C-alpha cells in the first residue's frame, strides 16, 4: 500500500472516530452501519485499517474523543482493534475484539428506545457470524478448538432476547433468528433451533406477517429444512414452498438452495419435477432419481444414491432419497400389474411373487423370495399398494380398483 | 575503567555504583592485558546508544502484538491474566521478548521510554537492556552473519575483549534462566546458540513427557545461553584457547561426551556451564522463543502458583541427572585451567568481601515490613490483619523478607484482578512459609547441585541468610545438601521457594521480577570474578530504576547482591570436593530415574522418599493452589492442572471405584504398569459385570488423574465399552464411547473401526436425530466404509430405516464383533413392527414357523435344524401370544397366526424389566439379576 504519513493516518482515524461518535449521538443508523462492516472491503475501512497500522498510538485518540455515549470507547476501541487484526489476517483475534465491541454495542442498544440502530444491529449480527466462521477456520488450521461460532451463537441469543423483549425492536428478531439458524446448521446443532422457533411460532407477540420478507423467506427455508430432517414432508413442503414463492426470483442461487430440499420433499410426496427445472437450477443429481421413479428402475436409484452419496449426506437429504426405494418398488409392481392387465385383465390383480423376483433379476438385483415378500408386505403396510399377500400361494392379491393409490391423496 | 564508565553511562543512573566500579576496576585489571577497549570506540558506542534511545520510533505496540501472538500460541488461557498485569515486570518481560525478536529490539527500547505506558521501569529496562543488546550482538555479528541488524547497531569492529565482556552479563543470567524468564529470552537473542540447539541430536532422545513440553522447553532454552557462556568463559580464561573452543563446544553437544569440554569445565568456576550444557542436551532445544514467552507469562503468576512451582521443580530435575557427567569430567581438567581458577578466586574475592555488607540482611526485612505496612494503609482492615498474621509467624528477618515478598505478590495480584476488597482475608489461608523456606534450600541444592551448589560451601556461613532456615548448621554444608535434596517431598513449593529465595537473596534487586533476580543470583554464583566485574555495571542501572519503583530497596541492592555473589562464588570451590561429588552422583542417579515423568510429582525413589513424602509434597502443592482459588476467580483457570497430576504409587492391582471428592492421593493411585495388570485381571476375571465395571471405572479414574492417554487408555475404554455393551449398560457404554472418540481423534491406535460401527449403530438404534446420523455417515472415511463392521452397521441402518425385518434378522445372524448387542436392543421393536406389518398385509394366515424363522427366533442352520427350530417355535409362540397375536391351528395341524384378528389385537406389552420410574438401569435388583 502507498506510504501513509503519520498525520494522514491520524486524520483518518480521527475522522472515523468522529463519524462514529456523531452517528451515535444523532442516532443516525444509515451512517453508522457502514462503519461496522469490518469484513467488507469498503474503501473507508480499508484506509482506516491502514492508518491504524501506521499510527499505532490510536488508543489515545479514542480517549480524546469527547464521548457523549457512555460506552463509546468500549465499542470503538475493540472495533478498531478488530479491524486491525482482521486486516492482518488474524481472524481469531479479530473475532475476540469484535465480540467485545458487540457486547458493548448491545448494551447501548438495549437502552435506546427507538429502533434507529436496527440496521447497525443487523450488521453486527452478520459481521460476528462471518468473523466467527473465519476465526474458526483459522483456529482449526492451528489445531485449536474452533469454538468462536458457538460463542457467536450465544451472543446472538442475547441479541434475540433484547430484540424480542421490546415492541419497537421486535421486527429485528427474525433476522437474528435467521443468523442463528445459519450458525446452528453450520455447527450441526440444529436442535438448538427449536427454542428460537418456539418463541417465534407460538409467542403471540410476533405477527409473522409483520417481519420483512427477506427474513420470512430465510426463516421458512431453515424451518423447512428442519422438517426435512424430521421427515415431516407435508410441513416441509409447505414451508419450502412459501420460501420459494416469496423469494426474489432473480436470485437463482437462493432458488436453487430451496429446490435442493424441496425436490426430495416433493418426490416423497409423489410429485416429480420437470427435467428442465433440474437443468435450469443445476440440480442434475436428481435426474437419475426422478427417472428411476418414473421407470421403477431400482438399480438406477441405488446407483444414483451411491454416486452422489457425499453430496446428499452433506445436504441431509440422503435418508429422504433412500426412502424413495419403496416408491420404486411400487412403480415396478405397478408396471407388472399393467402388463398383466394388458394380457389378461381378469387375472391382472394377482401378481405372483416369482414374477417380481424375476423382474428384479432383470435389474440385476438378486433378491430371494423372503426378501421380496417382505418388501411387498411393507408396501401394503405403508399403503403404497392396496391388497393382501397370500403367504401360502406366494401371490400378491391387489385390490380391484385403484390398487396403487396416489401418495399425495 | 573505561568499561565501568560505559556501563555507568548507559545505565543512566549514577546511584550506588560504588561496588561495581570497584569490581570493574578489578576486572579491567585482569582483562586489560588481553585487549583494552579503545576509549574512542567506547564513546562512539555510547553516543550511538544515546541516539538510539532518543529515536522517534515510539512503537510499543509493534512489540505487543508479537508477544501476544507468541504467547497465545503457547498458552492461550493465560492471556487475560497477562494483559491485566501491566506492571513493571510485564513491561520488562515484554521488552525481553522484544529483544528476543531481534528486529524490533531497538525501537522497542526507545518506544518504551517515551511511551505513556512506561513507568519508571523503562529506565531500568532500557539501561540494562540497552547495554545488553548492543554489546551482546556485536559479538555475534562477527560469527553470525544473520545478525546483521544487530551488528549494524554497533560498530562492527568491537574488540574481542569487549565482546567477551558484554557477553558475560548475558551469560550470567542464563544459567539461572531455568528459573528466570529474562535469561530465557536471552537465549533467543543468540543466533549462534540457536543453530547449536538445532543440531542437537539428543534433543529428541529426551523429549519432555506429554503435557510438560512447555516446561521442558523452557528449561532447555535456558540452557542454551549457558553454552554460549561456556564458550565465553573458555575464551576468557584461556584466552589463547579461545579460538579453538567453540568447535569443541559444538562437538560436545553433539556427542554428549562429557570428556570433551573438560577443559573449560575445569578451567574454572565454569563447571556450572558444563552442567548447563548437559542440561541442554537432556532437554529439548526447540522453540526457544516460544518457551521464553511462556516463561514470561508464567512469571507473572503469583508466587504461590503451582504452575510456576512445577517449573522450577522440573528444572531442578532436569539439571540433576547431568551431574555425574560433570563430576566425572572434572578430574580431566588440565593443569593450566586448575591453576587459573584459584588465581581468579583469590584475586577477585577481596573485591567482593570489601563491598559486601552483611548487615544488610537484617536491615532489609525491616524495610520490607515497613513498606508493606505503608502500603497497607489503603487496604481493608481484614487484609491488614492478615498481613500481620503472616508476619507474626516469621521467626527471623529472612523469613520476614520472604513473607513480605509473598504478600506483595498476593496483594498485587488481587488488586489487579479486583479481589483486593472483595476477598475475605479473614479466612484466607496463610501460605506455607516454613515449607517454602526449607524447600528453598532444597531448590538451591537441586538447581545448584552441579557446580552451583558448590559455591554454597565456600561461602562463609555468616553470609548465607538462607542458612537460618535450614535444619543443619552452615558449616556442614556438604552434609546438608544431601538431606535437603533427599526431600523432594517438599518440592511442591518450588516456586514459592524460589520466591522466598529471591526475597532473601536477589529479590531485593528486582522486586518485580524474580526471574531477573534469580538470574543475578545465579550469575553471582559463578564466582568467576572477571565476569562478575563485567556484570555488575550492567545490572546496576536496573537497581537504580528499581529504586524508583520500589522507593525503598534500591540502596541495599548492590550491597546485598555483593554478599550473595560472594557467598556463591565461595561455594563453587567446595563443589569439587570428592565427597560432594559422590553425593551429587548419588543424587543425580536418583533423579535420572524420575526424569521421564518430569511434571508429575513422582516417587523419586520409594525407598528414599517414601509415600509420606508424596503426601506432604502434594499437600504443599495444593495449598498454594487453594490460595489461588480463593484469591480470585481468574486464578481458577490459572491453576495448571498439570500441577495436580499425580503420579501414583499404589501397587494394589484391585481397587474399588470411588468418585473423587478431593484431589487424588498418589498413594491410592496406581501407576501405569499396575494398571495394565489390573486390566488383565479384569479381563480374566470370572466375576460379574458389576465387579468388572467397578474395577474398570477405578482404572479409568487412575488413568485420568495421571493424565495417561495412550494405547493402554484406549484398551481400558474399549474393554469397558464392550463389557458395558454385553451387559446392556448403555450409560457406561456412552461414557466410554465418547472418551474413545477423543482418544482416536488424538491418533492413538485402537479398534477404531469396530467402535465407529458401534457409534453408527448407536445412532441408528437409539437416537431419533437424523441429523446426527447423517453427519456421522458423512464423516465416515472411505477406508471405514470398506470395513466389515462398518458395512454391517450401515446395512443395519438401511434395514431399520426401511423396516426390512428380513434383512435385519439376517444381519443379526452374521453380526461381527458386538454389533449384535446393539441389535439386541432393537430386536423387540423390530419384531413388533414386523408383526404389525404382517398382520396388515398377509391374509388370511401366516404360519408361526415362518414368523419364527424370519424374525430370528430360530436360526436355520442345516446341522441343528430340527432342534433349533422347535426351540424357536415355542419361543416365537410365546412371544406372539404375549403381544396379543391370535394363533390358530389349521387343517394340516400347523400353527398359524390369524392376521385379520391379530391386526386389531396387537399390543406392545410392558417390558419385563419395567420399573415405575422408567429407567430399568436404576433398579438395582433388576440390574443385579441381569448382570450377575
PDB file of N, CA and C in Angstrom, chain B residues 10-11 107 130 228 232 411 428 431 450 524 540 594 613 618 752 784 807 848 898 907:
ATOM      1  N   UNK B  10      25.532   4.212  30.458  1.00  0.00           N
ATOM      2  CA  UNK B  10      24.378   3.581  29.840  1.00  0.00           C
ATOM      3  C   UNK B  10      23.241   3.408  30.822  1.00  0.00           C
ATOM      4  N   UNK B  11      23.641   3.144  31.997  1.00  0.00           N
ATOM      5  CA  UNK B  11      22.590   2.902  32.973  1.00  0.00           C
ATOM      6  C   UNK B  11      21.728   4.130  33.168  1.00  0.00           C
ATOM      7  N   UNK B 107      13.866  -0.272  18.479  1.00  0.00           N
ATOM      8  CA  UNK B 107      12.718   0.623  18.527  1.00  0.00           C
ATOM      9  C   UNK B 107      11.964   0.459  19.827  1.00  0.00           C
ATOM     10  N   UNK B 130      19.658  -2.081  27.152  1.00  0.00           N
ATOM     11  CA  UNK B 130      20.407  -1.356  26.144  1.00  0.00           C
ATOM     12  C   UNK B 130      21.816  -1.881  26.099  1.00  0.00           C
ATOM     13  N   UNK B 228      26.653 -20.826  25.311  1.00  0.00           N
ATOM     14  CA  UNK B 228      27.325 -19.640  24.852  1.00  0.00           C
ATOM     15  C   UNK B 228      28.292 -19.196  25.911  1.00  0.00           C
ATOM     16  N   UNK B 232      32.296 -18.511  26.115  1.00  0.00           N
ATOM     17  CA  UNK B 232      32.885 -17.249  26.522  1.00  0.00           C
ATOM     18  C   UNK B 232      33.881 -17.465  27.635  1.00  0.00           C
ATOM     19  N   UNK B 411      -0.951  -9.454  47.059  1.00  0.00           N
ATOM     20  CA  UNK B 411      -1.753  -8.240  47.073  1.00  0.00           C
ATOM     21  C   UNK B 411      -1.787  -7.612  45.690  1.00  0.00           C
ATOM     22  N   UNK B 428      -8.687 -16.230  54.625  1.00  0.00           N
ATOM     23  CA  UNK B 428      -7.631 -16.556  53.674  1.00  0.00           C
ATOM     24  C   UNK B 428      -6.563 -17.398  54.377  1.00  0.00           C
ATOM     25  N   UNK B 431      -0.129 -18.665  53.655  1.00  0.00           N
ATOM     26  CA  UNK B 431       0.685 -19.522  52.769  1.00  0.00           C
ATOM     27  C   UNK B 431       1.735 -20.229  53.602  1.00  0.00           C
ATOM     28  N   UNK B 450      24.924 -29.162  40.563  1.00  0.00           N
ATOM     29  CA  UNK B 450      26.147 -29.373  39.825  1.00  0.00           C
ATOM     30  C   UNK B 450      27.245 -28.544  40.426  1.00  0.00           C
ATOM     31  N   UNK B 524      25.826 -14.507  40.061  1.00  0.00           N
ATOM     32  CA  UNK B 524      26.806 -14.177  41.065  1.00  0.00           C
ATOM     33  C   UNK B 524      27.456 -15.435  41.598  1.00  0.00           C
ATOM     34  N   UNK B 540      23.612  -2.668  37.318  1.00  0.00           N
ATOM     35  CA  UNK B 540      23.375  -1.560  38.219  1.00  0.00           C
ATOM     36  C   UNK B 540      22.217  -0.668  37.811  1.00  0.00           C
ATOM     37  N   UNK B 594      13.696 -40.654  37.783  1.00  0.00           N
ATOM     38  CA  UNK B 594      12.413 -39.969  37.724  1.00  0.00           C
ATOM     39  C   UNK B 594      12.241 -39.062  36.541  1.00  0.00           C
ATOM     40  N   UNK B 613       6.198 -38.772  51.965  1.00  0.00           N
ATOM     41  CA  UNK B 613       6.675 -37.569  51.325  1.00  0.00           C
ATOM     42  C   UNK B 613       5.734 -37.093  50.239  1.00  0.00           C
ATOM     43  N   UNK B 618       2.390 -33.212  48.053  1.00  0.00           N
ATOM     44  CA  UNK B 618       1.127 -32.877  47.414  1.00  0.00           C
ATOM     45  C   UNK B 618       0.380 -31.817  48.191  1.00  0.00           C
ATOM     46  N   UNK B 752     -10.522 -48.717  16.090  1.00  0.00           N
ATOM     47  CA  UNK B 752     -11.309 -47.552  15.704  1.00  0.00           C
ATOM     48  C   UNK B 752     -12.539 -47.957  14.899  1.00  0.00           C
ATOM     49  N   UNK B 784     -13.148 -46.505   6.170  1.00  0.00           N
ATOM     50  CA  UNK B 784     -14.125 -47.026   7.118  1.00  0.00           C
ATOM     51  C   UNK B 784     -15.253 -47.721   6.387  1.00  0.00           C
ATOM     52  N   UNK B 807     -34.135 -58.455   6.270  1.00  0.00           N
ATOM     53  CA  UNK B 807     -32.756 -58.031   6.200  1.00  0.00           C
ATOM     54  C   UNK B 807     -32.171 -57.878   7.598  1.00  0.00           C
ATOM     55  N   UNK B 848     -46.730 -69.770  11.959  1.00  0.00           N
ATOM     56  CA  UNK B 848     -45.829 -69.330  13.033  1.00  0.00           C
ATOM     57  C   UNK B 848     -44.397 -69.766  12.742  1.00  0.00           C
ATOM     58  N   UNK B 898     -53.543 -65.800  12.859  1.00  0.00           N
ATOM     59  CA  UNK B 898     -54.686 -65.234  12.136  1.00  0.00           C
ATOM     60  C   UNK B 898     -54.452 -63.743  12.021  1.00  0.00           C
ATOM     61  N   UNK B 907     -50.606 -55.637  20.669  1.00  0.00           N
ATOM     62  CA  UNK B 907     -50.188 -54.575  21.579  1.00  0.00           C
ATOM     63  C   UNK B 907     -48.752 -54.821  22.026  1.00  0.00           C
TER      64      UNK B 907
END
